[in-house]
């Protein structure tokens, strides 16, 4: 069920992904498969975010972190923190977003989580873009894009590239900045990022 959900999510079928994993968390818990429970919640978390469902994303991220603590699986907690940062950015609560990102970065770096660090750089870029820290947004997106290419993750590469271009355009073309200030989006492209 989790694998089907993940494939659906990465195929841009987030609603079908959620349907595929419906009831899977309870099955994993009943079987004592706590690692799989974390992965199932991860598919839900990513799918909710893809669909722009902030409250559901936030609740899934909190469940994800608690499920990681139950194992304990410290490295994975950073993924949940990244989604909490994303929801905070969307709500323009930049202080909370920075707090979650700093915690997540410490965990990802301590565990040498290359995919996690790359996705954190994407979220950092989105934070800088929303806060009009345009040079920092472009630098973070460039770092994420280079890492995504090296890791062979085309969805992450496309999203990072879109973030980089948005930051560069806003930096070089000031008339675009009011549009950027009004725009609130959970993503820049239709690419499914994360979920694993």
XYZ file of C-alpha atoms in Angstrom:
196
model
C 0.000 0.000 0.000
C 2.815 2.373 0.855
C 4.706 1.588 -2.348
C 1.568 2.109 -4.441
C 0.939 5.400 -2.665
C 4.501 6.554 -3.263
C 4.345 5.659 -6.968
C 1.026 7.497 -7.313
C 2.427 10.546 -5.548
C 5.567 10.672 -7.688
C 3.278 10.317 -10.734
C 1.512 13.579 -9.748
C -1.541 11.700 -8.497
C -1.614 12.917 -4.906
C -5.302 12.185 -4.303
C -4.847 8.609 -5.536
C -1.761 8.333 -3.323
C -3.838 9.220 -0.289
C -6.464 6.649 -1.269
C -3.791 3.994 -1.754
C -2.449 4.379 1.789
C -5.821 4.708 3.495
C -5.782 2.330 6.470
C -2.127 1.403 5.915
C -0.882 3.164 9.046
C -3.251 1.117 11.213
C -2.063 -2.103 9.544
C 1.574 -1.156 10.147
C 0.855 -0.376 13.790
C -1.022 -3.637 14.281
C 1.946 -5.528 12.825
C 4.487 -3.557 14.876
C 6.090 -2.244 11.672
C 7.027 1.190 12.968
C 9.432 2.052 10.140
C 6.742 1.423 7.558
C 4.336 3.554 9.600
C 6.756 6.477 9.264
C 7.011 5.941 5.500
C 3.225 5.789 5.145
C 2.783 9.060 7.004
C 5.537 10.490 4.788
C 3.467 9.746 1.677
C 0.443 11.383 3.299
C 2.453 14.422 4.374
C 3.899 14.980 0.892
C 0.532 14.404 -0.785
C -1.279 16.853 1.468
C 1.386 19.460 0.768
C 1.195 18.835 -2.989
C -2.568 19.425 -2.819
C -2.068 22.636 -0.837
C -3.830 21.314 2.279
C -1.920 23.202 4.966
C -3.699 22.046 8.102
C -3.581 18.406 7.002
C 0.108 18.747 6.121
C 0.865 20.228 9.512
C -1.008 17.481 11.371
C 0.690 14.774 9.286
C 4.118 16.348 9.919
C 3.508 16.360 13.663
C 2.358 12.697 13.545
C 5.405 11.890 11.430
C 7.801 13.410 13.977
C 6.068 11.601 16.873
C 6.187 8.315 14.927
C 9.934 8.865 14.381
C 10.395 9.478 18.102
C 8.641 6.168 18.879
C 11.251 4.104 17.014
C 13.490 6.236 17.585
C 14.492 7.337 14.064
C 16.209 10.690 14.530
C 17.376 11.239 10.931
C 13.845 11.049 9.547
C 12.518 13.692 11.946
C 14.145 16.345 9.759
C 11.692 15.534 6.951
C 8.725 16.313 9.170
C 10.369 19.515 10.369
C 10.869 20.621 6.763
C 7.142 20.325 6.106
C 6.382 22.264 9.296
C 8.738 24.951 7.994
C 6.946 24.940 4.627
C 3.559 25.497 6.252
C 5.024 28.289 8.390
C 6.479 29.963 5.280
C 3.100 29.820 3.557
C 1.553 31.507 6.605
C 4.393 34.063 6.540
C 5.571 33.003 9.998
C 9.214 33.257 9.040
C 10.565 33.020 12.578
C 8.934 29.634 13.138
C 10.063 28.479 9.701
C 13.676 29.415 10.451
C 13.501 27.553 13.772
C 12.281 24.328 12.133
C 14.807 24.632 9.320
C 17.697 25.096 11.753
C 16.635 22.000 13.735
C 16.159 19.964 10.567
C 19.535 21.056 9.151
C 21.371 20.022 12.325
C 19.782 16.569 12.138
C 20.346 16.125 8.390
C 23.981 17.202 8.598
C 24.667 15.016 11.626
C 23.323 12.007 9.713
C 24.872 12.989 6.352
C 21.433 12.929 4.690
C 22.230 14.264 1.202
C 18.620 14.130 -0.061
C 17.379 15.759 3.116
C 19.947 18.568 2.938
C 19.103 19.189 -0.722
C 15.360 19.430 0.048
C 16.085 21.681 3.010
C 17.979 24.016 0.672
C 14.854 24.146 -1.524
C 12.728 25.100 1.476
C 15.344 27.641 2.573
C 15.147 29.141 -0.910
C 11.352 29.377 -0.638
C 11.738 31.075 2.770
C 14.263 33.601 1.452
C 12.057 34.273 -1.584
C 8.984 34.899 0.585
C 11.053 37.164 2.871
C 12.480 39.038 -0.165
C 16.022 37.890 0.591
C 16.517 37.414 -3.108
C 20.264 36.759 -3.339
C 20.021 34.152 -0.565
C 16.984 32.590 -2.293
C 18.881 32.257 -5.551
C 21.978 30.824 -3.859
C 19.971 28.230 -1.904
C 18.025 27.186 -4.998
C 21.239 26.876 -7.017
C 22.750 24.643 -4.317
C 19.601 22.493 -4.280
C 19.530 22.238 -8.074
C 23.164 21.118 -8.289
C 22.568 18.524 -5.550
C 19.364 17.282 -7.207
C 21.255 16.736 -10.465
C 23.961 14.809 -8.618
C 21.383 12.691 -6.798
C 19.387 11.972 -9.955
C 16.134 13.536 -8.692
C 14.433 15.262 -11.664
C 11.414 16.560 -9.732
C 13.634 18.248 -7.165
C 15.826 19.602 -9.948
C 12.822 21.173 -11.714
C 11.429 22.735 -8.524
C 14.865 24.089 -7.548
C 15.364 25.519 -11.013
C 11.985 27.264 -10.855
C 12.860 28.743 -7.459
C 16.233 29.926 -8.766
C 14.629 31.602 -11.792
C 11.931 33.275 -9.674
C 14.561 34.677 -7.315
C 16.762 35.883 -10.171
C 13.868 37.543 -11.993
C 12.678 39.287 -8.841
C 16.210 40.454 -8.124
C 16.873 41.761 -11.640
C 13.359 42.978 -12.512
C 11.930 45.022 -9.620
C 8.484 45.428 -11.312
C 7.924 41.685 -10.714
C 8.312 42.012 -6.948
C 4.707 43.033 -6.132
C 3.477 39.906 -7.939
C 5.882 37.784 -5.937
C 4.692 39.399 -2.699
C 1.048 38.539 -3.489
C 1.778 35.011 -4.705
C 1.381 32.247 -2.140
C 2.021 28.746 -3.324
C 3.160 25.495 -1.800
C 5.275 24.864 -4.889
C 6.593 26.544 -8.035
C 5.986 23.622 -10.415
C 3.724 20.575 -10.690
C 6.635 18.338 -9.736
C 6.146 15.976 -6.766
C 9.010 16.548 -4.326
C 9.871 14.169 -1.509
C 7.497 11.511 -0.269
C 10.344 9.126 0.525
